[in-house]
Amino acid sequence: LTKKDVSVLLYEASTTLSSWKFLCQQCTVTDDKWLVYTDSIFTITNNGTSLTYASKNQTTTINNITIQPKKSEWASFITNYKRTSYAGIARNNFYGKLTISQQKIKKLWESNISTQYVLVNTLPFELYMRGIVESTDNQPTEKIKTMTLLAKNYILFYLDPAHRHPSIPTWTNYNAVDDPDIFQKYAWAWVDSTLKLWKPALESTKNQVVMYNNNLAFLSYFS
């Protein structure tokens, strides 16, 4: 399961923004027709039934788009996404691939399922785990290590094809959500530059999980 990519619905970015302004200097950008764009600064606008790609060089209508940094440790930015940490630091940079396409989504506190354009971040398991925020650097090391295990068990449970989170509709291409009211608190590439103890704790528990009766334990938790 740890060899699988994690595809994360960026819930707030999908439900509160009608356009996304991207900065990605070393990215491969392709649309649904496999056309490649070379702009490093561009805006994608949601028109309801289509998207508009706009840059300094061109404006065109597309149905979906993929933004992929050329190296795994490089990040792309959504410059108009104003989600911040408690300290006011912008959380708008992402490892892995970003896609905008029409997907089913279940809104928080709503029972109905709708279809709309959503933003999904797909990245390797280990990079996903580095973006989880469930501790701070002023907490005991053993507590931080314990949180890595709880968070790891949680996502591994839902990466198993036999399980699907109740807030994720069927026939979607994402298997996680970044909103802690729905799933786990995933805060993207921002975590690497601000929390110094989380990554070493992950490395120290890299080959560890919590088992119960020879099964991967499902351990609900909050930070």
Coordinates of C-alpha atoms in Angstrom, one line a residue:
L1 CA 0.0 0.0 0.0
T2 CA 2.9 2.4 0.7
K3 CA 3.9 2.0 -3.0
K4 CA 0.6 3.6 -4.1
D5 CA 0.1 7.2 -4.9
V6 CA -2.3 9.2 -2.7
S7 CA -4.8 11.4 -4.6
V8 CA -6.1 14.1 -2.3
L9 CA -9.1 16.2 -2.9
L10 CA -8.2 19.8 -2.0
Y11 CA -11.5 20.5 -0.4
E12 CA -11.4 24.2 0.4
A13 CA -9.6 25.1 -2.8
S14 CA -12.3 23.2 -4.7
T15 CA -15.3 24.6 -3.0
T16 CA -14.4 28.2 -2.3
L17 CA -12.4 29.2 -5.4
S18 CA -13.8 29.8 -8.9
S19 CA -10.4 30.3 -10.4
W20 CA -6.9 29.2 -9.6
K21 CA -3.7 31.2 -10.2
F22 CA -0.7 29.0 -10.7
L23 CA 3.0 29.6 -10.5
C24 CA 5.1 26.7 -11.7
Q25 CA 8.4 27.5 -13.4
Q26 CA 9.5 23.9 -14.0
C27 CA 6.3 22.0 -14.8
T28 CA 4.7 20.0 -17.6
V29 CA 1.2 21.4 -18.1
T30 CA -1.2 19.4 -20.4
D31 CA -4.9 19.7 -21.1
D32 CA -7.5 17.0 -22.1
K33 CA -6.4 17.2 -25.7
W34 CA -2.8 16.5 -24.6
L35 CA -1.7 20.0 -25.7
V36 CA 1.3 21.1 -23.7
Y37 CA 1.6 24.6 -22.3
T38 CA 4.9 26.2 -21.5
D39 CA 3.7 29.2 -19.4
S40 CA 5.0 29.4 -15.8
I41 CA 2.3 31.8 -14.7
F42 CA -1.3 31.1 -15.7
T43 CA -4.9 31.1 -14.4
I44 CA -7.6 28.4 -14.7
T45 CA -11.1 29.7 -14.4
N46 CA -14.1 27.4 -13.7
N47 CA -17.0 28.2 -16.1
G48 CA -19.3 25.5 -14.7
T49 CA -19.2 23.2 -17.8
S50 CA -15.6 24.0 -19.0
L51 CA -12.4 25.7 -17.9
T52 CA -10.6 28.7 -19.3
Y53 CA -6.8 28.6 -19.5
A54 CA -5.4 32.1 -19.5
S55 CA -1.8 33.3 -19.6
K56 CA 0.2 36.2 -21.0
N57 CA 0.5 34.4 -24.3
Q58 CA -2.9 32.8 -24.8
T59 CA -6.5 32.1 -23.7
T60 CA -8.3 28.9 -24.5
T61 CA -11.2 26.7 -23.4
I62 CA -10.3 23.3 -22.0
N63 CA -12.1 20.5 -20.1
N64 CA -9.4 19.5 -17.7
I65 CA -5.8 20.2 -16.9
T66 CA -2.7 18.6 -15.3
I67 CA 0.2 20.4 -13.7
Q68 CA 3.2 18.2 -13.0
P69 CA 6.6 19.6 -11.6
K70 CA 9.5 18.0 -13.5
K71 CA 11.1 16.7 -10.2
S72 CA 9.4 15.1 -7.2
E73 CA 10.9 17.5 -4.7
W74 CA 9.9 20.6 -6.8
A75 CA 6.6 22.4 -5.9
S76 CA 3.9 24.3 -7.7
F77 CA 2.1 27.2 -6.2
I78 CA -1.6 28.4 -6.2
T79 CA -0.9 32.1 -5.5
N80 CA -4.5 33.1 -4.8
Y81 CA -5.1 30.3 -2.3
K82 CA -5.1 32.1 1.0
R83 CA -5.2 29.1 3.4
T84 CA -2.6 29.8 6.1
S85 CA -1.1 28.1 9.2
Y86 CA -2.0 29.4 12.7
A87 CA 1.2 31.5 12.4
G88 CA -0.1 33.1 9.3
I89 CA 2.3 31.3 6.9
A90 CA 0.8 30.6 3.4
R91 CA 0.0 27.0 2.7
N92 CA -0.2 27.1 -1.1
N93 CA 2.7 25.0 -2.4
F94 CA 2.3 21.4 -3.5
Y95 CA 4.5 18.4 -4.3
G96 CA 3.3 16.0 -6.9
K97 CA 0.7 16.4 -9.6
L98 CA -2.3 18.8 -9.6
T99 CA -5.3 18.1 -11.7
I100 CA -8.5 20.0 -12.3
S101 CA -11.4 17.9 -13.6
Q102 CA -15.1 17.2 -13.1
Q103 CA -15.5 14.8 -10.2
K104 CA -18.2 13.8 -7.8
I105 CA -18.0 15.5 -4.4
K106 CA -19.8 15.2 -1.1
K107 CA -19.9 18.6 0.6
L108 CA -19.3 18.9 4.3
W109 CA -22.5 18.8 6.4
E110 CA -24.5 17.9 3.3
S111 CA -25.9 14.5 2.4
N112 CA -26.2 15.0 -1.4
I113 CA -23.5 14.3 -3.9
S114 CA -22.8 16.7 -6.7
T115 CA -20.5 16.8 -9.7
Q116 CA -18.3 19.9 -10.2
Y117 CA -14.7 20.9 -11.1
V118 CA -12.4 19.9 -8.3
L119 CA -8.7 20.2 -7.6
V120 CA -6.8 17.0 -6.8
N121 CA -3.2 16.6 -5.6
T122 CA -1.6 13.2 -6.5
L123 CA 1.7 12.3 -5.0
P124 CA 3.8 9.4 -3.6
F125 CA 2.8 8.0 -0.2
E126 CA 5.9 9.3 1.6
L127 CA 5.5 12.8 0.3
Y128 CA 1.9 12.7 1.3
M129 CA 2.9 11.7 4.9
R130 CA 5.4 14.6 5.0
G131 CA 2.5 17.0 4.5
I132 CA 0.4 15.8 7.5
V133 CA 0.1 18.3 10.3
E134 CA -0.8 16.5 13.6
S135 CA 1.9 17.8 15.9
T136 CA 4.2 20.7 16.6
D137 CA 8.0 21.0 17.2
N138 CA 7.5 21.8 20.9
Q139 CA 5.9 18.4 21.7
P140 CA 7.8 15.4 22.9
T141 CA 9.6 13.3 20.3
E142 CA 7.8 10.1 21.3
K143 CA 4.4 11.8 21.0
I144 CA 5.3 13.0 17.5
K145 CA 6.4 9.5 16.5
T146 CA 3.1 8.1 17.8
M147 CA 1.2 10.6 15.7
T148 CA 3.1 9.5 12.6
L149 CA 1.9 5.9 13.3
L150 CA -1.7 6.9 13.8
A151 CA -1.8 9.1 10.7
K152 CA 0.0 6.4 8.7
N153 CA -2.5 3.7 9.7
Y154 CA -5.4 5.9 8.9
I155 CA -4.4 6.6 5.3
L156 CA -3.2 3.0 4.7
F157 CA -6.6 1.8 5.8
Y158 CA -8.3 3.9 3.1
L159 CA -5.7 3.1 0.4
D160 CA -6.8 -0.5 0.6
P161 CA -9.2 -1.2 -2.3
A162 CA -11.5 -3.0 0.1
H163 CA -12.2 0.3 2.0
R164 CA -13.6 3.6 0.9
H165 CA -14.1 6.6 3.2
P166 CA -17.8 7.5 3.6
S167 CA -17.2 11.0 2.5
I168 CA -15.6 10.0 -0.8
P169 CA -18.2 9.1 -3.5
T170 CA -17.6 6.1 -5.8
W171 CA -16.1 6.5 -9.2
T172 CA -13.9 9.4 -8.2
N173 CA -10.1 9.5 -8.8
Y174 CA -9.2 10.6 -5.3
N175 CA -8.9 8.5 -2.2
A176 CA -8.2 11.2 0.5
V177 CA -9.3 14.7 1.5
D178 CA -7.2 17.4 2.9
D179 CA -9.8 18.8 5.3
P180 CA -9.5 17.5 8.9
D181 CA -13.2 17.8 9.4
I182 CA -13.6 15.1 6.8
F183 CA -10.4 13.1 6.6
Q184 CA -6.8 14.1 7.7
K185 CA -5.1 17.4 8.1
Y186 CA -2.9 17.4 5.0
A187 CA -1.1 20.8 4.5
W188 CA 1.1 20.1 1.4
A189 CA 4.7 21.0 0.8
W190 CA 4.5 23.8 3.3
V191 CA 5.2 21.4 6.2
D192 CA 8.7 20.6 5.1
S193 CA 9.9 24.2 5.6
T194 CA 8.2 24.9 8.9
L195 CA 8.1 21.7 11.0
K196 CA 11.6 20.3 11.7
L197 CA 10.7 17.2 13.8
W198 CA 7.9 15.6 11.7
K199 CA 10.1 14.4 8.9
P200 CA 12.7 12.7 11.2
A201 CA 9.9 11.1 13.1
L202 CA 8.5 9.7 9.9
E203 CA 11.9 8.3 9.0
S204 CA 12.3 6.7 12.4
T205 CA 8.9 4.9 12.0
K206 CA 9.2 4.3 8.2
N207 CA 8.8 0.5 8.4
Q208 CA 6.4 0.4 11.3
V209 CA 2.6 0.2 11.5
V210 CA 0.2 -0.8 14.2
M211 CA -1.3 -4.2 13.9
Y212 CA -4.2 -5.9 15.7
N213 CA -5.0 -9.6 15.4
N214 CA -2.6 -9.6 12.3
N215 CA -4.6 -6.9 10.6
L216 CA -3.8 -3.2 10.0
A217 CA -5.5 -1.5 12.9
F218 CA -8.0 1.3 12.1
L219 CA -7.2 3.9 14.7
S220 CA -9.4 7.0 14.8
Y221 CA -7.6 10.0 16.3
F222 CA -7.3 13.7 16.5
S223 CA -4.3 15.8 17.2

